[in-house]
């Protein structure tokens, strides 16, 4: 049994990770400031004997005794991370420093939830880990992209300078139950719009692409990465390499929901990447992993969740 800290554990990915770690028999401490996460996401765990919840902002120091740290604290959707961009950068940078300081003192292994956004609007396709990215340092998305890039820098400097046992994963777009219904991300937006019979909002002409990974596939590879051989630091891309345009995604959602929503076109946000697809050869080779859940199956699960949420059968 490991004593595991999950920062951002009340969020979408963090709460699924807490579920999995408890199922695997670990002792889990969840630290979250509830900026975008919710108590509902972890309500079912509160009576678990090996689960502990702590309200904590990672920009402040944290003194606890753990031997593994998953650093997931950070708002992930553009609407949320642009709401208070200074706090977003602080969360990534000061948060990383504090969690790395904690890992240094406790000799814990530490995994960073990095992102495909470190590649920015990429000029190589698909993206491999060696690619350095094309990120605007002063735009609306920069607080997130550059914050995450700086966090990676800190992870590798603590590794080289203090011999920390680090793991870095670059997560590509992931979806599933417990996504925030109002976070503006494309999968949640389209599903909620289709379920309400509202128009589906396509930004730009809808020809931009993303590759969507179902949450269960992603949690599996995160756990494998944490358990991987010492010395394998990453960064490693994790995500589903099957690429779709936003128009294709809208069609799938409308068909699976079975509604009559129409498409409406809205301006493309600035710095919106044109295309994004992970090259997951490294994850396949080192972690023996590839995604198993198809977009249709994953969307069915996610639609079922949002249907219940909108009926008030589960709380957000
Ligand atoms: P989320 O917004 O649902 O979860 C983030 C969690 O962090 C929330 O519970 C929030 O309250 C908490 N948090 C935010 N700032 C904090 C702070 N200062 N101190 C403590 N807690 C704080 O987002 P998510 O989709 O679950 O993303 C989790 C992590 O994975 C993030 O680091 C994100 O950057 C990364 N990621 C996610 C995706 C994706 O597609 N979902 C893609 C790439 C990277
Ligand atoms: N820190 C923390 N928990 C710990 C140890 C350190 O939150 O258990 C924070 C502490 O606030 C410090 C930061 O991590 O500022 C970086 O720690 P490090 O040991 O690298 O640096 P130093 O303490 O020398 O500034
Ligand atoms: N998008 C869209 N309609 C929406 C929300 C988003 O067409 O209602 C587009 C957005 O412009 C982007 C893509 O969908 O091109 C993915 O957006 P999301 O915010 O989910 O993720 P990210 O841009 O961070 O990959």
XYZ file of C-alpha atoms and ligand atoms in Angstrom:
410
model
C 0.000 0.000 0.000
C 1.284 3.451 -0.920
C 0.406 6.689 0.835
C -0.617 8.763 -2.168
C -1.314 12.472 -2.534
C -3.560 13.519 -5.425
C -3.640 17.291 -5.924
C -6.707 18.389 -7.868
C -8.303 15.143 -6.699
C -11.829 16.582 -6.696
C -11.645 17.439 -10.393
C -12.659 15.430 -13.437
C -9.490 13.364 -13.898
C -8.352 13.544 -10.271
C -11.570 12.031 -8.925
C -11.370 9.087 -11.348
C -7.755 8.635 -10.291
C -8.747 8.598 -6.580
C -11.349 5.900 -7.396
C -8.756 3.782 -9.133
C -6.056 4.188 -6.458
C -8.482 3.174 -3.705
C -9.579 0.160 -5.774
C -5.908 -0.789 -6.063
C -5.602 -0.708 -2.261
C -3.733 2.562 -1.675
C -4.204 5.159 1.024
C -5.309 8.368 -0.732
C -5.028 11.980 0.400
C -6.928 14.315 -1.916
C -5.946 18.006 -1.803
C -8.102 20.470 -3.710
C -9.163 24.111 -3.423
C -12.467 23.381 -5.254
C -11.883 26.072 -7.870
C -13.205 23.840 -10.649
C -13.537 20.550 -8.798
C -16.536 19.595 -6.731
C -17.276 17.698 -3.560
C -19.853 15.728 -5.542
C -17.087 14.129 -7.612
C -15.650 12.502 -4.495
C -18.769 12.381 -2.248
C -18.979 8.608 -2.690
C -15.447 8.255 -1.264
C -15.849 10.275 1.920
C -16.687 7.248 4.061
C -13.922 5.116 2.605
C -11.477 4.216 5.417
C -8.436 4.977 3.229
C -9.653 8.254 1.721
C -8.956 11.671 3.196
C -10.040 15.021 1.776
C -8.201 18.257 2.448
C -9.100 21.749 1.244
C -5.775 23.138 0.146
C -4.407 25.507 -2.496
C -1.154 24.141 -3.962
C 0.278 27.638 -4.339
C 0.859 27.379 -0.568
C 3.308 24.924 1.030
C 1.974 21.560 2.142
C 3.606 19.420 4.804
C 2.287 15.854 4.771
C 3.927 12.426 4.758
C 3.422 10.563 1.490
C 5.470 8.376 -0.825
C 3.687 9.118 -4.121
C 2.332 12.373 -5.523
C 0.084 12.889 -8.542
C 0.123 16.623 -9.287
C -3.188 17.280 -11.074
C -4.205 20.623 -9.553
C -4.843 23.164 -12.316
C -7.962 24.319 -14.133
C -7.920 22.621 -17.534
C -10.598 24.220 -19.676
C -9.943 27.531 -21.446
C -12.990 29.188 -19.820
C -11.730 28.317 -16.350
C -8.010 28.887 -16.788
C -8.603 32.275 -18.449
C -10.928 33.404 -15.646
C -7.945 34.279 -13.401
C -4.853 33.828 -15.574
C -2.392 34.995 -12.911
C -3.694 32.361 -10.495
C -3.447 29.757 -13.303
C 0.264 30.434 -13.765
C 0.784 30.465 -9.995
C -1.006 27.137 -9.677
C 1.240 25.508 -12.272
C 4.515 27.129 -11.220
C 4.264 27.697 -7.452
C 2.205 24.499 -7.238
C 4.985 22.543 -8.941
C 7.664 24.089 -6.708
C 5.737 23.211 -3.548
C 4.937 19.671 -4.643
C 8.532 19.120 -5.777
C 9.761 20.487 -2.446
C 7.424 18.045 -0.711
C 8.685 15.179 -2.892
C 12.276 16.176 -2.140
C 11.712 16.135 1.623
C 9.700 12.893 1.679
C 11.608 11.122 -1.152
C 8.261 10.542 -2.853
C 7.924 9.629 -6.511
C 6.066 12.478 -8.228
C 4.026 12.521 -11.445
C 3.095 15.717 -13.262
C -0.101 16.043 -15.306
C 1.310 18.003 -18.223
C -0.549 18.649 -21.415
C -0.538 18.539 -25.190
C -0.780 22.344 -24.926
C 2.993 22.406 -24.420
C 3.079 21.823 -28.209
C 0.939 24.950 -28.778
C -0.345 25.264 -32.338
C 1.990 22.593 -33.733
C 3.695 22.675 -37.138
C 4.518 18.959 -36.991
C 1.846 16.329 -37.047
C 1.289 14.046 -35.200
C 3.215 15.341 -32.213
C 6.105 13.324 -30.802
C 7.721 14.003 -27.445
C 10.893 15.379 -29.098
C 8.944 18.258 -30.672
C 9.548 21.514 -28.754
C 6.254 23.132 -29.633
C 4.997 26.444 -30.967
C 3.501 28.412 -28.101
C 2.554 32.075 -28.009
C 4.134 33.407 -24.784
C 1.811 36.423 -24.422
C -1.630 35.266 -25.582
C -4.827 34.312 -23.776
C -3.831 30.656 -23.574
C -0.268 31.395 -22.399
C -1.020 31.298 -18.658
C -1.895 27.641 -19.079
C 0.556 26.615 -21.809
C 3.594 28.435 -20.427
C 2.685 27.561 -16.830
C 2.675 23.884 -17.782
C 5.914 24.256 -19.761
C 7.601 25.900 -16.760
C 6.290 23.107 -14.510
C 7.960 20.561 -16.815
C 11.199 22.570 -16.593
C 11.003 22.509 -12.800
C 10.366 18.762 -12.783
C 13.431 18.070 -14.910
C 15.624 20.498 -12.949
C 14.623 18.922 -9.611
C 15.360 15.558 -11.223
C 18.830 16.614 -12.420
C 19.738 18.826 -9.467
C 18.177 16.912 -6.557
C 17.832 13.431 -8.057
C 14.052 13.419 -7.688
C 12.131 10.416 -9.003
C 9.876 12.180 -11.532
C 7.321 11.087 -14.126
C 5.827 13.488 -16.672
C 2.802 12.685 -18.830
C 1.487 14.966 -21.579
C -2.253 14.450 -21.604
C -4.216 15.041 -24.809
C -7.941 15.940 -24.825
C -9.772 13.594 -22.480
C -13.505 13.310 -21.833
C -15.969 11.304 -19.789
C -18.370 11.415 -16.840
C -17.705 14.180 -14.243
C -16.571 16.708 -16.795
C -17.876 20.062 -15.685
C -21.087 20.839 -17.631
C -20.213 24.549 -17.938
C -16.510 24.390 -18.556
C -16.844 25.192 -22.226
C -14.911 22.180 -23.467
C -16.128 20.853 -26.731
C -17.368 17.406 -25.681
C -19.357 18.671 -22.688
C -20.678 21.661 -24.671
C -21.908 19.558 -27.588
C -23.517 16.896 -25.372
C -25.287 19.390 -23.100
C -26.472 21.388 -26.120
C -27.755 18.253 -27.876
C -29.530 16.988 -24.744
C -31.245 20.356 -24.289
C -32.204 20.493 -27.970
C -30.152 23.676 -28.365
C -27.981 24.632 -31.344
C -24.498 23.076 -31.415
C -21.850 25.821 -31.399
C -19.023 25.160 -33.859
C -16.111 27.582 -33.427
C -14.570 28.533 -36.767
C -15.534 26.298 -39.684
C -15.248 23.104 -37.613
C -12.395 21.678 -39.692
C -9.898 21.898 -36.786
C -9.099 18.512 -35.289
C -8.671 16.989 -31.848
C -8.055 13.427 -30.682
C -10.302 12.412 -27.792
C -9.386 9.851 -25.145
C -11.949 8.265 -22.850
C -11.163 8.796 -19.170
C -10.845 5.073 -18.244
C -8.127 4.565 -20.864
C -6.274 7.597 -19.575
C -6.373 6.600 -15.899
C -4.996 3.177 -16.831
C -1.897 4.650 -18.475
C -1.359 7.194 -15.702
C -1.231 4.372 -13.161
C 1.138 2.422 -15.429
C 3.383 5.462 -15.751
C 3.546 5.934 -11.980
C 4.475 2.247 -11.613
C 6.984 2.273 -14.478
C 10.662 1.411 -14.097
C 12.823 3.853 -12.140
C 14.640 6.205 -14.487
C 11.856 6.378 -17.055
C 10.882 9.995 -16.550
C 9.001 10.727 -19.751
C 7.713 13.104 -20.949
C 5.335 10.669 -22.542
C 2.300 11.497 -24.690
C -0.921 9.900 -23.540
C -4.157 10.181 -25.446
C -6.141 8.575 -28.204
C -4.540 8.997 -31.629
C -7.834 8.746 -33.546
C -8.363 12.263 -34.863
C -11.714 13.949 -35.597
C -12.797 17.319 -36.904
C -15.198 19.281 -34.696
C -17.856 18.845 -37.413
C -17.462 15.063 -37.213
C -17.688 15.180 -33.425
C -20.888 17.257 -33.618
C -22.440 14.740 -36.027
C -21.610 11.802 -33.742
C -23.043 13.562 -30.694
C -26.263 14.534 -32.479
C -26.722 11.004 -33.775
C -26.041 9.339 -30.410
C -28.241 11.753 -28.456
C -30.927 11.407 -31.102
C -32.003 15.058 -30.996
C -32.659 17.630 -33.697
C -30.009 20.202 -32.850
C -28.727 22.358 -35.686
C -25.147 23.523 -36.153
C -24.359 27.216 -35.678
C -20.973 28.754 -36.407
C -19.169 31.100 -33.976
C -15.784 32.879 -34.219
C -12.708 30.764 -33.590
C -10.985 31.754 -30.298
C -7.469 33.218 -30.682
C -4.532 30.784 -30.738
C -6.907 27.826 -31.134
C -4.700 24.956 -32.388
C -5.612 23.783 -35.919
C -4.899 20.141 -35.351
C -3.805 17.911 -32.551
C -2.953 14.228 -32.548
C -0.601 12.369 -30.220
C 2.076 10.017 -31.445
C 1.796 7.373 -28.710
C 4.642 5.068 -29.839
C 6.588 5.773 -26.648
C 3.635 4.907 -24.369
C 3.080 1.713 -26.386
C 6.725 0.715 -26.157
C 7.465 1.643 -22.544
C 4.094 1.118 -20.891
C 2.505 -1.504 -23.162
C -0.542 0.709 -23.438
C -2.956 1.874 -26.076
C -6.518 3.134 -25.760
C -9.332 0.592 -26.066
C -12.538 2.626 -25.825
C -13.963 3.871 -29.139
C -15.313 7.393 -29.473
C -18.883 6.107 -29.832
C -18.675 3.934 -26.700
C -17.060 6.715 -24.687
C -19.620 9.250 -25.883
C -22.483 6.882 -24.907
C -21.158 6.699 -21.320
C -20.648 10.453 -21.177
C -24.072 11.200 -22.629
C -25.676 8.867 -20.046
C -23.899 10.816 -17.281
C -24.997 14.233 -18.565
C -28.559 12.974 -19.088
C -28.728 12.078 -15.379
C -27.056 15.340 -14.411
C -29.540 17.453 -16.359
C -32.449 15.499 -14.828
C -30.994 16.249 -11.396
C -30.316 12.589 -10.624
C -26.641 13.340 -9.980
C -25.203 16.646 -8.793
C -22.381 18.538 -10.525
P -10.497 19.951 -13.587
O -10.643 21.414 -13.696
O -11.733 19.116 -13.530
O -9.607 19.554 -12.317
C -8.618 20.375 -11.783
C -8.712 20.289 -10.261
O -7.679 21.093 -9.681
C -10.033 20.833 -9.719
O -10.559 19.950 -8.754
C -9.637 22.174 -9.108
O -10.510 22.583 -8.064
C -8.227 21.885 -8.651
N -7.394 23.083 -8.506
C -7.257 24.112 -9.373
N -6.389 25.013 -8.889
C -5.956 24.531 -7.682
C -5.062 25.009 -6.697
N -4.418 26.179 -6.834
N -4.882 24.254 -5.583
C -5.536 23.077 -5.416
N -6.393 22.581 -6.320
C -6.600 23.307 -7.445
O -9.574 19.481 -14.796
P -9.130 18.040 -15.287
O -9.605 17.886 -16.671
O -9.476 17.015 -14.282
O -7.552 18.238 -15.334
C -6.714 17.707 -14.322
C -5.267 17.918 -14.708
O -4.998 17.263 -15.952
C -4.886 19.378 -14.894
O -3.584 19.593 -14.383
C -4.898 19.562 -16.387
O -4.028 20.579 -16.797
C -4.453 18.191 -16.871
N -4.928 17.916 -18.244
C -6.236 17.607 -18.498
C -6.650 17.374 -19.809
C -8.068 17.002 -20.159
O -8.372 16.815 -21.347
N -8.964 16.842 -19.230
C -5.721 17.487 -20.855
C -4.415 17.829 -20.549
C -4.008 18.032 -19.238
N 7.622 22.558 0.550
C 6.380 22.047 0.855
N 6.318 20.883 1.575
C 7.412 20.222 2.006
C 8.684 20.755 1.671
C 8.758 21.922 0.933
O 5.356 22.594 0.496
O 7.265 19.193 2.639
C 7.699 23.774 -0.246
C 8.420 24.881 0.484
O 7.498 25.934 0.678
C 9.508 25.317 -0.466
C 9.223 24.610 -1.769
O 8.443 23.479 -1.414
O 9.428 26.706 -0.724
C 10.454 24.147 -2.480
O 11.199 23.322 -1.608
P 12.782 23.194 -1.750
O 13.246 22.265 -0.671
O 13.128 22.831 -3.136
O 13.304 24.655 -1.589
P 13.606 25.585 -0.333
O 12.860 25.049 0.852
O 15.054 25.525 -0.180
O 13.075 26.915 -0.793
N -15.046 24.148 -29.736
C -16.176 24.265 -30.534
N -17.362 24.489 -29.921
C -17.502 24.560 -28.575
C -16.344 24.414 -27.768
C -15.125 24.229 -28.391
O -16.109 24.186 -31.774
O -18.638 24.744 -28.095
C -13.746 23.871 -30.400
C -12.580 24.746 -29.928
O -12.526 25.952 -30.657
C -11.397 23.839 -30.220
C -11.944 22.433 -30.005
O -13.369 22.554 -30.070
O -11.004 23.972 -31.559
C -11.553 21.824 -28.671
O -11.844 22.760 -27.668
P -11.642 22.455 -26.109
O -11.840 23.736 -25.383
O -12.477 21.293 -25.716
O -10.132 21.962 -25.986
P -8.720 22.581 -26.433
O -8.914 23.700 -27.404
O -8.088 23.032 -25.175
O -8.052 21.421 -27.062
